[in-house]
mmCIF file of C-alpha atoms in Angstrom:
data_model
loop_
_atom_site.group_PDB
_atom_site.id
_atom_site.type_symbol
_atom_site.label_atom_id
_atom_site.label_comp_id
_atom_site.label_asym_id
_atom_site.label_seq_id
_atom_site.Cartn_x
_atom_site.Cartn_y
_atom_site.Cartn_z
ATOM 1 C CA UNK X 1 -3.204 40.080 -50.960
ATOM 2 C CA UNK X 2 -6.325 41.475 -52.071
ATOM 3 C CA UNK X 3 -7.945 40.803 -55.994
ATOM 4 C CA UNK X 4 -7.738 44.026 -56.511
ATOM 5 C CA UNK X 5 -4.625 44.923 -55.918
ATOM 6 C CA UNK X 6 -3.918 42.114 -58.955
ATOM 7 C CA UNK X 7 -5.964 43.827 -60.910
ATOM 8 C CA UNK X 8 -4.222 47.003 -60.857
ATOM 9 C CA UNK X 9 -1.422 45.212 -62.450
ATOM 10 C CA UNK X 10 -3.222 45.555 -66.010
ATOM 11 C CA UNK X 11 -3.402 48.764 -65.698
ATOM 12 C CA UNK X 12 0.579 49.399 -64.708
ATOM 13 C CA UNK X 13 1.247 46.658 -67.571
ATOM 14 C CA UNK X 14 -1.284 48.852 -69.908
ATOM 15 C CA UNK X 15 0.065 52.210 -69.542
ATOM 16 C CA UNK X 16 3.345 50.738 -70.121
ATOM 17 C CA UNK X 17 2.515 49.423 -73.352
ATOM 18 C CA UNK X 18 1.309 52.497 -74.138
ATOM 19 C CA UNK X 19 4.016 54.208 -73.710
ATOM 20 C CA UNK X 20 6.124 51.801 -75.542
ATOM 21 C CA UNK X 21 4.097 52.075 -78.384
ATOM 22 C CA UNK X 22 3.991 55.886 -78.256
ATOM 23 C CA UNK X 23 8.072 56.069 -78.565
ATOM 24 C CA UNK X 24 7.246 53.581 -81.765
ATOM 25 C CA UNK X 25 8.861 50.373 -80.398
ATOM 26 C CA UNK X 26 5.731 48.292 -82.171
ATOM 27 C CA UNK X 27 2.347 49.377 -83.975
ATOM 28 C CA UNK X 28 -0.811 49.350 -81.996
ATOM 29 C CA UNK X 29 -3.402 51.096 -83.685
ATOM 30 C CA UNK X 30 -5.755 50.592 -81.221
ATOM 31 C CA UNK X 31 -4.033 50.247 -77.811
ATOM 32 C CA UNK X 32 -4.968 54.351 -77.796
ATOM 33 C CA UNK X 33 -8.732 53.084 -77.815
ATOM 34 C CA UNK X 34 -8.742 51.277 -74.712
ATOM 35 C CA UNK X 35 -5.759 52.703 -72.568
ATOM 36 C CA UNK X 36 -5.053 56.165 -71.623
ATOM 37 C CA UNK X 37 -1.469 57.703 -71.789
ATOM 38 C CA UNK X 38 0.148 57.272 -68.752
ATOM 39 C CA UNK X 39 3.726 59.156 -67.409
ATOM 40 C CA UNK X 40 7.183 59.289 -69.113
ATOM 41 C CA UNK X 41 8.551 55.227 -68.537
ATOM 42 C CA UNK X 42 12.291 54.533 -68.312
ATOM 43 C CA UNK X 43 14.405 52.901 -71.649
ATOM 44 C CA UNK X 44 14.687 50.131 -70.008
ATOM 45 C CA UNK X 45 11.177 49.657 -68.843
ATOM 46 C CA UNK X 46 10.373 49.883 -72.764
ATOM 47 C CA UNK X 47 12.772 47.349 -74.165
ATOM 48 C CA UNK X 48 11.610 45.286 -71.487
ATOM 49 C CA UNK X 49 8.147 45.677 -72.980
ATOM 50 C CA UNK X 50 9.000 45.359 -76.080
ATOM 51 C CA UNK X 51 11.078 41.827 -76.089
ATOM 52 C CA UNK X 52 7.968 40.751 -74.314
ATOM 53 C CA UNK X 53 5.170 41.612 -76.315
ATOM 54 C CA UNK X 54 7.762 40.577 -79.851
ATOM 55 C CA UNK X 55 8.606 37.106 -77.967
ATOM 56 C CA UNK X 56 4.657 36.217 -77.033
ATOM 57 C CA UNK X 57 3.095 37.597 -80.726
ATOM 58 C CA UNK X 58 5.925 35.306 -82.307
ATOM 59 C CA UNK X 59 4.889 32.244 -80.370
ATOM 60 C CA UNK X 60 1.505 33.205 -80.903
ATOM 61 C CA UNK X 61 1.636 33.385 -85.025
ATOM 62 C CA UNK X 62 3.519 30.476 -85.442
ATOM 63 C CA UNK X 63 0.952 28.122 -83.542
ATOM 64 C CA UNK X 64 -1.619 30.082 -85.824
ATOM 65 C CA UNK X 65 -0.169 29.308 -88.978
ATOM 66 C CA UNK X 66 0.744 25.579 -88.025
ATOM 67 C CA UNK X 67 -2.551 25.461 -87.248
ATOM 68 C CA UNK X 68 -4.046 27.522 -90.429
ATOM 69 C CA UNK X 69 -5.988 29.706 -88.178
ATOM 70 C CA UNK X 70 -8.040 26.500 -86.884
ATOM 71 C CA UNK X 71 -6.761 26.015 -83.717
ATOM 72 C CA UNK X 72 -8.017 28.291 -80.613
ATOM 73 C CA UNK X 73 -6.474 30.705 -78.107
ATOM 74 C CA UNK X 74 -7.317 31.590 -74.569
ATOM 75 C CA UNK X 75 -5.407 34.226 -73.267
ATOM 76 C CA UNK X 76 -5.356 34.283 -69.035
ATOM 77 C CA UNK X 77 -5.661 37.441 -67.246
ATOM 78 C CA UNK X 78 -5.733 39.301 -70.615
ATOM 79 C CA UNK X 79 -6.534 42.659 -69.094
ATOM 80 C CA UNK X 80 -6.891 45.459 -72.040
ATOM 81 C CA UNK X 81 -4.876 43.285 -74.521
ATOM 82 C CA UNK X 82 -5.490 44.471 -77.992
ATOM 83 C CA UNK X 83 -4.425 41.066 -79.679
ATOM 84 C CA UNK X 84 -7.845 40.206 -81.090
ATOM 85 C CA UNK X 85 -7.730 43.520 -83.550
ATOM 86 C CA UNK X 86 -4.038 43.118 -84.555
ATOM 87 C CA UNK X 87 -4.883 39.727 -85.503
ATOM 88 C CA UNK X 88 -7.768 40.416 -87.634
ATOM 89 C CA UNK X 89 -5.977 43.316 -89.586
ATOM 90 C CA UNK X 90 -3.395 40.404 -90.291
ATOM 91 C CA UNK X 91 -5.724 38.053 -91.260
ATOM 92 C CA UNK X 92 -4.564 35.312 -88.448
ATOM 93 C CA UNK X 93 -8.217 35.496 -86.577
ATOM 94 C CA UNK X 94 -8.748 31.678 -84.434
ATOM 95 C CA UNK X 95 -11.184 29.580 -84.856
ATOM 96 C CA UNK X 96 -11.752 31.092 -81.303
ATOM 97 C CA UNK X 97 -10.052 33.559 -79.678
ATOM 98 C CA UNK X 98 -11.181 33.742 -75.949
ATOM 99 C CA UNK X 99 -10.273 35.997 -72.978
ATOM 100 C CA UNK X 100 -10.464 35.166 -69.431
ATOM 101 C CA UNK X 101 -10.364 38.036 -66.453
ATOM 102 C CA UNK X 102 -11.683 39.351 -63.059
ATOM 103 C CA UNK X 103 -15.312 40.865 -63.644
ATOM 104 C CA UNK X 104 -13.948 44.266 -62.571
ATOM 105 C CA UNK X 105 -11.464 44.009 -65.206
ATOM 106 C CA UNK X 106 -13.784 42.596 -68.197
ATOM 107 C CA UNK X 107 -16.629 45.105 -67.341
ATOM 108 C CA UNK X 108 -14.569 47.892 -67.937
ATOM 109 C CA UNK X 109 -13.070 46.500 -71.262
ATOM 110 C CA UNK X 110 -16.460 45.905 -72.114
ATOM 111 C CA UNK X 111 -17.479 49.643 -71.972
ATOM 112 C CA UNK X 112 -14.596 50.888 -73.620
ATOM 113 C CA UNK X 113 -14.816 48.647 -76.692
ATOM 114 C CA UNK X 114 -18.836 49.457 -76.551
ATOM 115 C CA UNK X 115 -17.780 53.142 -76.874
ATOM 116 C CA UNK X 116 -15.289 53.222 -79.205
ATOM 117 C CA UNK X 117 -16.827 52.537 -83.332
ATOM 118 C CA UNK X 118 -13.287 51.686 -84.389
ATOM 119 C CA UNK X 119 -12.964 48.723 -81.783
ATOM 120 C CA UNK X 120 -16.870 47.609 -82.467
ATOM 121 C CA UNK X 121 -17.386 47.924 -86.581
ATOM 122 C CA UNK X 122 -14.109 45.964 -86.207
ATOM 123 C CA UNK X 123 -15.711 42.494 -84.279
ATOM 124 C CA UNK X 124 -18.210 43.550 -86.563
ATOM 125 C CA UNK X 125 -16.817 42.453 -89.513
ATOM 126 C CA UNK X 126 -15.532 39.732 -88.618
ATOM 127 C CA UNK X 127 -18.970 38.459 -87.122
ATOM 128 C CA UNK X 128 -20.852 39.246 -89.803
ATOM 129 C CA UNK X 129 -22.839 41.847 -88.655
ATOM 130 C CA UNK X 130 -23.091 44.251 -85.281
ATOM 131 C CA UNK X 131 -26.288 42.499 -84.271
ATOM 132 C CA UNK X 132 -24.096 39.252 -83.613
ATOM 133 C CA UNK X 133 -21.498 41.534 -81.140
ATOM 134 C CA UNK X 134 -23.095 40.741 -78.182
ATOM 135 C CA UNK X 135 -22.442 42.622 -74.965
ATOM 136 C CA UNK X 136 -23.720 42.465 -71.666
ATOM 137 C CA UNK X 137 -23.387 41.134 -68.159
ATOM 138 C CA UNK X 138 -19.415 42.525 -68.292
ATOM 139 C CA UNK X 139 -18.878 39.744 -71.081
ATOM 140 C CA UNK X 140 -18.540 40.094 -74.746
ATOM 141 C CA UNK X 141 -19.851 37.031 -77.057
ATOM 142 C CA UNK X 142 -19.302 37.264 -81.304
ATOM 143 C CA UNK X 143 -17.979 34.769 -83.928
ATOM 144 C CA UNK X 144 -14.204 34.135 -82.806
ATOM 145 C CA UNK X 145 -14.253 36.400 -79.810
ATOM 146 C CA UNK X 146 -15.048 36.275 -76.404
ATOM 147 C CA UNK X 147 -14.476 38.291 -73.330
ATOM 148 C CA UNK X 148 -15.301 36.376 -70.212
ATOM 149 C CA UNK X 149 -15.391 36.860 -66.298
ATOM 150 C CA UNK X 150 -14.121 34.147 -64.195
ATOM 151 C CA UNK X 151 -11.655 33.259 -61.088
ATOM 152 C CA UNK X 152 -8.757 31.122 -62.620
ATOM 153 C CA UNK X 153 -8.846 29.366 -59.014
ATOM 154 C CA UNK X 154 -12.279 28.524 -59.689
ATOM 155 C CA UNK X 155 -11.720 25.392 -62.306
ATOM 156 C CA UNK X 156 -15.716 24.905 -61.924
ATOM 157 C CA UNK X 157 -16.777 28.121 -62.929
ATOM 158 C CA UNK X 158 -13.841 28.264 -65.262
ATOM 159 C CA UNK X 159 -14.964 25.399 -67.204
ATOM 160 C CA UNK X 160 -18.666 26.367 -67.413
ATOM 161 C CA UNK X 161 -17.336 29.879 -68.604
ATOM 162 C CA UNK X 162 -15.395 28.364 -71.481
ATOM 163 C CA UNK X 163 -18.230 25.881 -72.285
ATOM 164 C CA UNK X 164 -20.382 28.774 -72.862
ATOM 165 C CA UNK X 165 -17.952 30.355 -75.432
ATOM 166 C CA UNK X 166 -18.644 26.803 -77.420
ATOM 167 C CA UNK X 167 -14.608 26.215 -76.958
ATOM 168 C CA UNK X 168 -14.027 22.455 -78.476
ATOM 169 C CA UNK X 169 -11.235 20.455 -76.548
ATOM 170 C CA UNK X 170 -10.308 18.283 -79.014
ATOM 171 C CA UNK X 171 -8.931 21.274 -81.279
ATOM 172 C CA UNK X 172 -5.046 22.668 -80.813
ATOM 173 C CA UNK X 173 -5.607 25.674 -78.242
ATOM 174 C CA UNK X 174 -2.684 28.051 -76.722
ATOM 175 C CA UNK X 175 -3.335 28.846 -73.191
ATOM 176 C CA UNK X 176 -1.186 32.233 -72.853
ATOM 177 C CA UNK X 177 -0.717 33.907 -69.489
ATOM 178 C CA UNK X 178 1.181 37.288 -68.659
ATOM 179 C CA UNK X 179 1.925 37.128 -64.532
ATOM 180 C CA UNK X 180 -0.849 35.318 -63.831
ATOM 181 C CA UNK X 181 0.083 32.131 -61.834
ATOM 182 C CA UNK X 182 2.372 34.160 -60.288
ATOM 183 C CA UNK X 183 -0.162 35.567 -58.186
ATOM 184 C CA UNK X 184 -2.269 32.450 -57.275
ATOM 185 C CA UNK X 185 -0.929 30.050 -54.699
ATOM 186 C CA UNK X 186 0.762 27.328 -56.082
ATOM 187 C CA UNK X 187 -1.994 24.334 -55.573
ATOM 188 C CA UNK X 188 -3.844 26.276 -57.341
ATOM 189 C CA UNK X 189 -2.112 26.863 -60.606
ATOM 190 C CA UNK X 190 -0.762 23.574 -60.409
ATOM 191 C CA UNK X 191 -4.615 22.145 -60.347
ATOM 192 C CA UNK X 192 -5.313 24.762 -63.369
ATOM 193 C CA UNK X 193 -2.035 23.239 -65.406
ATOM 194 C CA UNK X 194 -3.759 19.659 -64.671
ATOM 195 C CA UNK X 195 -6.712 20.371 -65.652
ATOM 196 C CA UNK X 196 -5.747 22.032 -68.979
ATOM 197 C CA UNK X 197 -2.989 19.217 -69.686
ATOM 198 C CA UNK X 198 -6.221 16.638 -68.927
ATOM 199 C CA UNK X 199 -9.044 17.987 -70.560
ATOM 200 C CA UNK X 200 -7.483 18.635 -74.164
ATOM 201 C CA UNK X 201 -5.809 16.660 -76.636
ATOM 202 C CA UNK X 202 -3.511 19.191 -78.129
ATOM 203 C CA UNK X 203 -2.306 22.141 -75.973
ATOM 204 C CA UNK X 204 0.307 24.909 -76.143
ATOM 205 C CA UNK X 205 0.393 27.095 -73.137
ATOM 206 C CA UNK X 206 2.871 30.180 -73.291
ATOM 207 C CA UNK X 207 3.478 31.687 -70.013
ATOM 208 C CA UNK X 208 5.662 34.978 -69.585
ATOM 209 C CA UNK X 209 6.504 35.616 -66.019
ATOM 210 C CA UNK X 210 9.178 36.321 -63.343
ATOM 211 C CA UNK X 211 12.075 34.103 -63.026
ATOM 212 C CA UNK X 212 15.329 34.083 -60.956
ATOM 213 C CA UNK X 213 13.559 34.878 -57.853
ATOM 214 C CA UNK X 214 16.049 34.083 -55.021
ATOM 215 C CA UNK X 215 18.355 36.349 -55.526
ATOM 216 C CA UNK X 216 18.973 40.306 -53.777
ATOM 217 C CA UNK X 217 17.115 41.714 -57.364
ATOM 218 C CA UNK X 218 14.231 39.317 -57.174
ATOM 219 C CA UNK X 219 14.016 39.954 -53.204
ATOM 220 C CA UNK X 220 13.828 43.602 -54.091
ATOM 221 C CA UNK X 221 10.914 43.186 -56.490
ATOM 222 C CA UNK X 222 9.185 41.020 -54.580
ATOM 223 C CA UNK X 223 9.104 43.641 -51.330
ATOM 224 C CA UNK X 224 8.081 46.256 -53.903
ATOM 225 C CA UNK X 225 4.928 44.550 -54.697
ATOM 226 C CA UNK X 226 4.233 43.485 -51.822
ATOM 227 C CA UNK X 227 4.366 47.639 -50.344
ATOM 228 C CA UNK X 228 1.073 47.556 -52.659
ATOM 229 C CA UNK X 229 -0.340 44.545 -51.386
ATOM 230 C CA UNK X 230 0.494 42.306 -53.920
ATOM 231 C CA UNK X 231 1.834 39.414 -52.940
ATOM 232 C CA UNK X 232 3.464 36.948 -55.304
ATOM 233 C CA UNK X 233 1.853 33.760 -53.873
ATOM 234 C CA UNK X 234 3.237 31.395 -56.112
ATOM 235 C CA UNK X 235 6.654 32.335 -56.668
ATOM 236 C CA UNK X 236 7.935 29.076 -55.734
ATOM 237 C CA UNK X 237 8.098 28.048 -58.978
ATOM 238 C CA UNK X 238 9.844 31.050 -60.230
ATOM 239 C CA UNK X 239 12.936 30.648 -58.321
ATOM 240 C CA UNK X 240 14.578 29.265 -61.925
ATOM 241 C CA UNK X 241 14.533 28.456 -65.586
ATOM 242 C CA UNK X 242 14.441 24.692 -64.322
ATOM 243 C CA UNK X 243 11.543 24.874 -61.905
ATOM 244 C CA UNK X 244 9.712 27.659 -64.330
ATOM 245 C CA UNK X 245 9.702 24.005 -66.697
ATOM 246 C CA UNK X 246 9.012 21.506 -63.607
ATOM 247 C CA UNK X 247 5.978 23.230 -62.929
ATOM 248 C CA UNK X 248 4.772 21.958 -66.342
ATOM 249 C CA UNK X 249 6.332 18.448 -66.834
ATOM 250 C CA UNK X 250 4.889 17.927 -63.302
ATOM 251 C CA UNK X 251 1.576 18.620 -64.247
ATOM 252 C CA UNK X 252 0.780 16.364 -67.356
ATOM 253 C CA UNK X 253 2.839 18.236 -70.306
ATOM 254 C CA UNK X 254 4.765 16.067 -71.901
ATOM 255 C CA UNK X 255 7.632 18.805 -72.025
ATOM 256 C CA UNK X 256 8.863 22.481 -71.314
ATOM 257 C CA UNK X 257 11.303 25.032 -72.655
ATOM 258 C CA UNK X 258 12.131 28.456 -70.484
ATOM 259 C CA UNK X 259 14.280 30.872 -71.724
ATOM 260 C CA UNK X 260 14.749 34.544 -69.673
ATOM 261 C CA UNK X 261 13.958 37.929 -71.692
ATOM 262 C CA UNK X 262 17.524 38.958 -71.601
ATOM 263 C CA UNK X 263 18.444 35.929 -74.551
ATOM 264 C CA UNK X 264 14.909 37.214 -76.111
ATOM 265 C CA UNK X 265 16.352 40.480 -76.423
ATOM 266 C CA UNK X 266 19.246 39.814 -77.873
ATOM 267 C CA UNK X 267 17.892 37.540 -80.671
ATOM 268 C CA UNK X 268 15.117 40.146 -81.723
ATOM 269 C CA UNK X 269 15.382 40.841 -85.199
ATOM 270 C CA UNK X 270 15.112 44.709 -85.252
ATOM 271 C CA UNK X 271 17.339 45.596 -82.184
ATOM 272 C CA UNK X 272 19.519 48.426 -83.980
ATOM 273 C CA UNK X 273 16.170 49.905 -84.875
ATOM 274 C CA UNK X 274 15.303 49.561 -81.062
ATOM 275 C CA UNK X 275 18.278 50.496 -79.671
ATOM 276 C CA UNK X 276 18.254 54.058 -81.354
ATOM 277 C CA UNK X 277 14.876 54.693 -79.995
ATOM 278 C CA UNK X 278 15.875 55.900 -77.208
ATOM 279 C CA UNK X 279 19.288 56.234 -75.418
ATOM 280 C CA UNK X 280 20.124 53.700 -72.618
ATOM 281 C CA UNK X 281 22.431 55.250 -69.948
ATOM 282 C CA UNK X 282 23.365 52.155 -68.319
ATOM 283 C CA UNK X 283 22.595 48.594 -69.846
ATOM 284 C CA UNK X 284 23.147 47.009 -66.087
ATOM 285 C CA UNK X 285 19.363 47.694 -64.917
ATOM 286 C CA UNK X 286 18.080 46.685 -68.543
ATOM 287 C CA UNK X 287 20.574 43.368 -67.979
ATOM 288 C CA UNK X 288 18.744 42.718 -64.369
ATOM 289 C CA UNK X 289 15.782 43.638 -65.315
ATOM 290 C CA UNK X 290 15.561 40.938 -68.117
ATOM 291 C CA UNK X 291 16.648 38.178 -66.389
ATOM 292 C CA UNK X 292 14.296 38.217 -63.721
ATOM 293 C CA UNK X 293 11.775 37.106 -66.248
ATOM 294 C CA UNK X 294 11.422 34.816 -68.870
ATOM 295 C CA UNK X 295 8.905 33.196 -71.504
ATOM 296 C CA UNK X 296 8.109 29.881 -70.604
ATOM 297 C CA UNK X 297 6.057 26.996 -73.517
ATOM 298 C CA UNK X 298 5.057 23.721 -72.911
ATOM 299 C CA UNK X 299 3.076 21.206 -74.801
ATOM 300 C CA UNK X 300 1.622 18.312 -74.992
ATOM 301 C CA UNK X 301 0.732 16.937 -78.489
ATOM 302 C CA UNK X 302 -1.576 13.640 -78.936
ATOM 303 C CA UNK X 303 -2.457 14.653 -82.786
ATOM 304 C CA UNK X 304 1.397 14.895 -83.551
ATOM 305 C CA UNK X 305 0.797 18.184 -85.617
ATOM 306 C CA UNK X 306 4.184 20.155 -84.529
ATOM 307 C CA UNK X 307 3.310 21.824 -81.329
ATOM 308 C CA UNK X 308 6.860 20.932 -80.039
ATOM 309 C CA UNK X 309 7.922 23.797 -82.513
ATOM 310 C CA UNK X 310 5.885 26.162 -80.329
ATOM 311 C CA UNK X 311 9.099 27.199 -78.589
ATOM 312 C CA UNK X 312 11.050 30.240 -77.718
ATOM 313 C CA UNK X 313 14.197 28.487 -78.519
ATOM 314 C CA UNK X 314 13.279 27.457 -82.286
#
């Protein structure tokens, strides 16, 4: 499997949201900015999308609001995510709000936000000035934002990199990743869960990835990615709902709560909005689809401030 091959992913996962957003299943005003408009996706492909992105910015505002907006967020393998903006314009900016990816990936985010005046008078704002958006060496630094290079399998360089965005471990933080472990082998995100679940006090992480791996569907998806060299690594812990949790309570969380995208769906509050977006043929695919992944929380909560609510069951 080659790094680059993983990085591609964002931009499959990009163009899709794109799309999505295009047929109006969410506002993005500024996906446009930093993604280009990619071909026609299926229905199902864009409910998929859309359960996803409604399930993680759910999770994501409640721990922001429990935490009044002083807590802090590092989102894994964020690729062009456009969170940071959306945030702002809803007044729910962290404390800090850092993003971790390959170099390939963050220089070319870098550029694009560099370029675009909407993007930059934007972090602007909210740092007080465009002299303190700082830009360079494929990283972004400003007050509550970071964009940062770094190999997730790397806890060294990991930790220096977050040092150097001034993150403080003894505040709540969300670790959110979208198919990222998936694709390191599984010592390796179980030494990254460790670490995390060691080094601070009060953690949330939010992970949205495959699930329900053993059978002929997941077998299928599997031999699809791996026809573009992309092997899922560590897929052992995606074989079910139970293990997606194990992989936490294993590593130092005190406990875990998986549910798969198909009960997501179903429980979104604006589904006869979505399903007259666009019409579905067949719900089968969409059914199969869904429950081959799932949104996955775990916590652990020294301070006793409610991260247990963090869940995609509450």
């Amino acid at each position: 499997m080659s790094d680059e091959a993983i990085q591609a992913t964002n931009d499959d996962a990009s163009m899709c949201k794109r799309y999505a957003v295009e047929k109006g299943y969410w506002k993005d005003p500024f996906i446009d900015l930093l993604v280009k408009l990619g071909e026609r996706k299926a229905p199902e492909i864009n409910r998929g999308y859309y359960a996803r992105v409604e399930g993680i910015r759910t999770l994501l505002e409640r721990f922001l609001r429990l935490t009044e907006c002083k807590g802090q967020v590092v989102s894994l393998g964020a690729g062009f995510d456009t969170t940071i903006w959306r945030l702002k314009d809803a007044d729910l900016v962290p404390s800090s709000y850092v993003e971790v990816d390959f170099r390939a990936v963050t220089s070319r985010k870098c550029q694009r936000i560099r370029s675009r005046d909407k993007l930059m008078s934007s972090l602007a704002e909210m740092s007080e000035g465009i002299e303190h958006v700082q830009i360079s060496d494929a990283e972004l630094h400003c007050k509550h934002y970071h964009i940062i290079w770094a190999d997730l399998r790397n806890l060294e360089q990991f930790e220096n990199k977050l040092n150097s965005c001034g993150i403080d471990k003894g505040l709540p933080t969300l670790f959110l990743a979208e198919c990222v472990l998936v694709y390191m082998p599984v010592e390796k995100s179980n030494a990254l869960l460790s670490w995390i679940s060691s080094k601070f006090d009060s953690a949330v992480f939010v992970n949205y990835e495959q699930v329900n791996m053993l059978d002929r569907f997941g077998q299928v998806m599997v031999n699809n990615l791996r026809s573009r060299k992309c092997d899922l690594c560590g897929i052992e812990p995606c074989s079910s709902l139970k293990t997606q949790e194990q992989r936490f309570t294993s590593n130092g969380w005190t406990s875990s709560c998986a549910i798969d995208m198909m009960d997501i769906y179903h429980h979104l509050p604006d589904l006869d909005r979505i399903v007259r977006l666009e019409f579905l043929d067949e719900t089968e695919l969409l059914e199969q689809l869904l429950t081959h992944y799932c949104i996955c929380t775990a916590y652990k909560d020294s301070k006793n401030i409610g991260l247990s609510s963090i869940n995609p069951k509450s």
